[in-house]
Amino acid sequence: MESSNPFPELKPALAIDQALSEASRCLYCYDAPCTRACPTHIDVPAFIKKIATGNLRGSARTILQSNVLGASCARVCPTEVLCEGACVMHDVQKKPIQIGQLQRYATDWAMSHGMKPFEPGPRRAGRVAIIGAGPAGLACAAELLRLGYEPQIFDAAATPGGLNTTGVAEYKMTSEFALREVGWLVEAGVKIKSGVRIGVDVQLADLERQFDAVFIGVGLGKVGKLGIPGEELDGVVEAIEFIEALKVRRAQARIGRHVVVIGGGNTSIDVVTQARALGADEVTLVYRRSADEMPAYKHEVELARASGCRFVYQAAPLRIVGRERVEAILLSPMLMGAPDASGRRRPEPAPGEPLTIDCDMVVAATGQEKHLALLEMLPNVKLDHGRVLVDERTMQTSNPRYFAGGDCVSGGQEVVNAVAEGKRAAVGIAAHIEALGGGVRLEVARG
Amino acid sequence: MADLKVNLAGIQSPNPFWLASAPPTNTGDQIMRAFDAGWGGAVWKTLGEPIVNVSSRYSTVDMNGQKMMGLNNIELITDRPLHVNLREVAEVKKRYPKHAVVVSLMVESKREKWHEIVKATEGAGADGLELNFGCPHGMSERGMGSAVGQVPDYACQITSWVKEVAKTPVIVKLTPNVTDVVYPARAARKGGADAVSLINTINSITGVDLDTFTPRPDVGGRSAHGGYCGPAVKPIALNMVSSVAKDGEVKLPISGIGGIASWRDAAEFMLLGCTTVQVCTAVMHYGFRIVEDMIDGLSNYLDDKGFRSVNEIIGRSLPSVSRWEELDLNYKIVARVDQSKCIGCGICYAACTDGAHQSIAARPEHGRTHVEIVESTCVGCNLCSLVCPVDSCISMVRVDTGRPPLTWKQFQEDPSAHKHLGPHNAH
Ligand SMILES: Cc1cc2nc3c(=O)[nH]c(=O)nc-3n(C[C@H](O)[C@H](O)[C@H](O)COP(=O)(O)OP(=O)(O)OC[C@H]3O[C@@H](n4cnc5c(N)ncnc54)[C@H](O)[C@@H]3O)c2cc1C
Ligand SMILES: Cc1cc2nc3c(=O)[nH]c(=O)nc-3n(C[C@H](O)[C@H](O)[C@H](O)COP(=O)(O)O)c2cc1C
Ligand code: SF4
Ligand code: SF4
Ligand code: SF4
């Protein structure tokens, strides 16, 4: 029992006959809605048709051309609300084509058959510093290489991949796979320096001296403090670190018997399902608004429900109690008041007794903080509530040499959005460099 | 319940469903199990001189995950001794006196050889004989099978030799590997045949293995062309059947063969003039049990349509099979899209724009493709309605041209009639 994998794949890979029959179900739509719904606009009917004809190399190439992280997206994309959600099959009461699973089939083939994820283009002058080896930074680097430029990624973490490696639920994609995919990109020419914190170990001024442009793909930080008494007790943890520990250092991951998870987003669902898989007897999700307002996807909520999670709505954490370790959490019942700026009703404390839940672990999953320390250091780069402001078409910031994409721009979306933005930024950076008459930092860097 | 009994040139059968001469009729045991399952008759696997077979023997055409759309084989006639087969014929006939047991024959083109085998077969109790003038591979290299069926004089000659001694009805099985199947059919009639059956298999190579470069089926790195059958050949068979049925000279009862897998297929063959139908591939695919729904479905169909006997549908569609020149040039239909059913797949747009008459307009609307038919240029070809994946989403509707019916034939006879041609076909 000890050694068996607590996180079996939710959607195991398709076998060849399954892939062929699923591929042949696709209608090969013209101007297909699935393609439009994919943030990286993969030509879905084209790659599926190629699977059906046995042209797996061409299929993988079609995918990777649009989305160089097609292999991880195939596993982690919430396809229910993206491509598969738009599939016309819904309209004829049929199951949508399993686009994600077919994408996995083709990209798995590519990775196991010595294919390259992309081909670097003919060299052009121009060096680009990329801060962050998450999906946004990786996609930006691959596209820059394809366009002929020389990107260099710096990442603060010990291992590359960003949340692909440390955040995504293990039953969707393992850390090992995420790292294998990064390795695949590295083999094709992507250069990553891990363990380098920009703004601490290397200053922005150094980057400016050595590079023609800078891409910011730092994502988001950890979940912020709950700001309630008892938070310092043993057994109170923050979701991002908790998930990273169970993914990357599984042996050390400690799980309580009764875990309370605070927050109503997809991250809290991931905590719930994985806590259950690791052996928690009871898991309770606490959300301050009502079920209808919970931002987590419906299909994710169903997963949590199926795992046996208990939901407590309209309750906010008041206080955590215990001697050294957590023993219980006190919740304040909430009332739904007038709509706030987001259009959702604002939760307000309701009169009445606080609710007490006995527990030995509390995981805060209430929303990630911004990397303000670095972002506020960026010269002349405008922020909006801690998000980097960009021109959506080019991903250029208010400082023309700085571009940005991914969660640090969106405030937290999906891997596929980060890929799309990283790629778009690469095109923007290329245009910027060419408009200045080509890159000038090449010699400096070499000299 | 409608009466399913039929009589093909004197051969009685409890229903029109026969097994074609092929692996399913290789042995008496198989045929008896088939009769138990409900088959009305069987044409024994072709008897003749001893042969040797190769392995492998079959290959297929699969489509979109659907197996055996077409089946190709390089098997020869029976590889079991003649006396064993004849002993089993006698046994089957004794146990199933009401079922039709027809025996397929093929020997060298020598009069005595044919006389010999006809007598032996009838001696065993066969209800009828089927002369295999159709096998397109192997046997044809030795001057038999389709080598006979392709030369009307040979077909006529051998049929007449058989008729010199035969006491039971003689069916001539025709090969489709000819330019016009009506000529060998007429030759069979001239030789004295009592009925014809068609089609035998079509010369084919189903494909080439892209790794070994050997076509399929692979016999030790070589392959030979085979005979093609299964659902893929049904349209070819239907056309050949109808042309034989409509011919003014052949005028023989027909046993229809080629891609029949359901009662619907059978009904279509019968509507185009067949008295019985024969099945091979579908049984090789699913077994004898398929006959249950063939009988049940055909009976229900006949009941629904108010027919008392299956004989009432034989040839019923033949009057509407006409020559192109007899079609009304002023009959006009156009496509109509039911927007409430359209799922916006855009397939009709791609098909009409690139493959037909540029008569569908498409534009994005709410993230979907919205299509509209341009009726003024639509020629009513059906293409869009054929490619549309949604049932009855595109219908083809009649539009009144206000012009009198006019056929090409009439137009040729009276050129002044061109004033009655509509603008859509007046060039
Ligand atoms: C728990 C969780 C589960 C998720 N599950 C899914 C899912 O199933 N499917 C899905 O599509 N999306 C999921 N997401 C969202 C997805 O992971 C992110 O949208 C995506 O990873 C964003 O990519 P990014 O490159 O912008 O940022 P990140 O992936 O966060 O990468 C940022 C990188 O920047 C580095 N960095 C930060 N600061 C510095 C610095 N100063 N110097 C150098 N490097 C720095 C970090 O070390 C990190 O490697 C999930 C997110 C979370 C939190
Ligand atoms: C609607 C239609 C019209 C055709 N008209 C002609 C024709 O006028 N002349 C011709 O030589 N072949 C004609 N063909 C046959 C095609 O050229 C081709 O030989 C045939 O369709 C087989 O090829 P395919 O099924 O692989 O497409 C026509 C085919 C179709 C479907
Ligand atoms: S919408 Fe569905 S059926 Fe159409 S191309 Fe996309 S996956 Fe295929
Ligand atoms: S019927 Fe033919 S011409 Fe008319 S719209 Fe459809 S495809 Fe085009
Ligand atoms: S093929 Fe049918 S469903 Fe598809 S767009 Fe055309 S009309 Fe609509």
Short mmCIF file of N, CA and C in Angstrom, two decimals, chain A residues 20-21 24 27-33 36 52 85-89 91-92 94, chain B residues 64-65 341-347 349-350 362 364-369 389-390:
data_model
loop_
_atom_site.label_atom_id
_atom_site.label_comp_id
_atom_site.label_asym_id
_atom_site.label_seq_id
_atom_site.Cartn_x
_atom_site.Cartn_y
_atom_site.Cartn_z
N LEU A 20 -7.96 5.77 -32.78
CA LEU A 20 -8.42 5.76 -34.17
C LEU A 20 -9.92 5.92 -34.25
N SER A 21 -10.65 5.22 -33.40
CA SER A 21 -12.10 5.31 -33.54
C SER A 21 -12.58 6.67 -33.04
N SER A 24 -11.84 9.16 -35.79
CA SER A 24 -12.70 9.09 -36.97
C SER A 24 -14.11 9.59 -36.66
N LEU A 27 -15.93 15.37 -36.99
CA LEU A 27 -16.61 15.72 -38.24
C LEU A 27 -15.70 16.47 -39.20
N TYR A 28 -14.55 16.94 -38.74
CA TYR A 28 -13.65 17.72 -39.58
C TYR A 28 -14.34 19.04 -39.96
N CYS A 29 -14.79 19.73 -38.95
CA CYS A 29 -15.55 20.97 -39.17
C CYS A 29 -14.72 22.00 -39.92
N TYR A 30 -15.45 22.82 -40.65
CA TYR A 30 -14.82 23.92 -41.37
C TYR A 30 -14.83 25.13 -40.43
N ASP A 31 -13.71 25.87 -40.33
CA ASP A 31 -13.64 27.01 -39.41
C ASP A 31 -14.14 26.55 -38.04
N ALA A 32 -13.48 25.52 -37.51
CA ALA A 32 -14.05 24.75 -36.40
C ALA A 32 -14.13 25.52 -35.08
N PRO A 33 -15.24 25.37 -34.40
CA PRO A 33 -15.42 26.06 -33.11
C PRO A 33 -14.42 25.62 -32.04
N ARG A 36 -11.36 27.65 -32.48
CA ARG A 36 -11.58 29.01 -31.99
C ARG A 36 -11.54 29.05 -30.47
N ALA A 52 -6.24 10.02 -37.66
CA ALA A 52 -7.08 9.02 -38.34
C ALA A 52 -6.38 8.40 -39.54
N GLY A 85 -15.63 21.85 -24.90
CA GLY A 85 -16.87 22.54 -24.57
C GLY A 85 -17.51 23.15 -25.80
N ALA A 86 -16.69 23.47 -26.81
CA ALA A 86 -17.21 24.12 -28.02
C ALA A 86 -17.53 23.11 -29.12
N CYS A 87 -17.18 21.85 -28.92
CA CYS A 87 -17.37 20.85 -29.98
C CYS A 87 -18.84 20.76 -30.39
N VAL A 88 -19.07 20.74 -31.69
CA VAL A 88 -20.44 20.73 -32.22
C VAL A 88 -21.20 19.46 -31.83
N MET A 89 -20.48 18.44 -31.40
CA MET A 89 -21.14 17.19 -31.04
C MET A 89 -22.18 17.40 -29.92
N ASP A 91 -24.27 19.59 -29.73
CA ASP A 91 -25.54 20.01 -30.33
C ASP A 91 -26.32 18.85 -30.93
N VAL A 92 -25.65 17.72 -31.11
CA VAL A 92 -26.40 16.56 -31.62
C VAL A 92 -26.47 15.49 -30.54
N LYS A 94 -24.37 14.22 -28.69
CA LYS A 94 -23.33 13.19 -28.65
C LYS A 94 -22.21 13.68 -27.74
N ASN B 64 -13.07 4.37 -41.43
CA ASN B 64 -13.39 5.10 -40.21
C ASN B 64 -13.72 4.17 -39.06
N GLY B 65 -12.88 3.17 -38.88
CA GLY B 65 -13.09 2.27 -37.76
C GLY B 65 -14.11 1.19 -38.04
N LYS B 341 -31.79 23.16 -36.42
CA LYS B 341 -31.04 21.92 -36.26
C LYS B 341 -29.55 22.09 -36.56
N CYS B 342 -29.22 23.13 -37.33
CA CYS B 342 -27.83 23.31 -37.77
C CYS B 342 -26.89 23.47 -36.58
N ILE B 343 -25.77 22.73 -36.60
CA ILE B 343 -24.79 22.82 -35.51
C ILE B 343 -23.58 23.67 -35.91
N GLY B 344 -23.63 24.23 -37.12
CA GLY B 344 -22.56 25.14 -37.52
C GLY B 344 -21.22 24.48 -37.79
N CYS B 345 -21.24 23.25 -38.28
CA CYS B 345 -19.97 22.57 -38.54
C CYS B 345 -19.31 23.09 -39.81
N GLY B 346 -20.08 23.75 -40.68
CA GLY B 346 -19.51 24.35 -41.89
C GLY B 346 -19.13 23.36 -42.97
N ILE B 347 -19.47 22.11 -42.78
CA ILE B 347 -19.05 21.10 -43.75
C ILE B 347 -19.77 21.30 -45.09
N TYR B 349 -20.70 24.06 -46.31
CA TYR B 349 -20.10 25.22 -46.96
C TYR B 349 -18.84 24.80 -47.73
N ALA B 350 -17.96 24.06 -47.02
CA ALA B 350 -16.72 23.62 -47.67
C ALA B 350 -17.03 22.75 -48.88
N ALA B 362 -21.40 31.50 -45.82
CA ALA B 362 -21.08 31.21 -44.42
C ALA B 362 -20.48 32.43 -43.77
N PRO B 364 -19.21 33.85 -39.54
CA PRO B 364 -19.19 33.54 -38.11
C PRO B 364 -20.32 34.28 -37.40
N GLU B 365 -20.96 33.61 -36.49
CA GLU B 365 -22.03 34.24 -35.73
C GLU B 365 -22.06 33.58 -34.36
N HIS B 366 -21.90 34.33 -33.30
CA HIS B 366 -21.85 33.80 -31.92
C HIS B 366 -20.86 32.64 -31.83
N GLY B 367 -19.67 32.81 -32.39
CA GLY B 367 -18.65 31.77 -32.27
C GLY B 367 -18.91 30.53 -33.09
N ARG B 368 -19.95 30.55 -33.91
CA ARG B 368 -20.27 29.39 -34.73
C ARG B 368 -20.35 29.83 -36.20
N THR B 369 -20.34 28.86 -37.08
CA THR B 369 -20.49 29.18 -38.49
C THR B 369 -21.98 29.17 -38.84
N PRO B 389 -23.94 16.34 -41.23
CA PRO B 389 -23.94 15.25 -40.23
C PRO B 389 -25.22 15.20 -39.40
N VAL B 390 -26.10 16.18 -39.54
CA VAL B 390 -27.30 16.20 -38.71
C VAL B 390 -28.50 15.71 -39.51
#
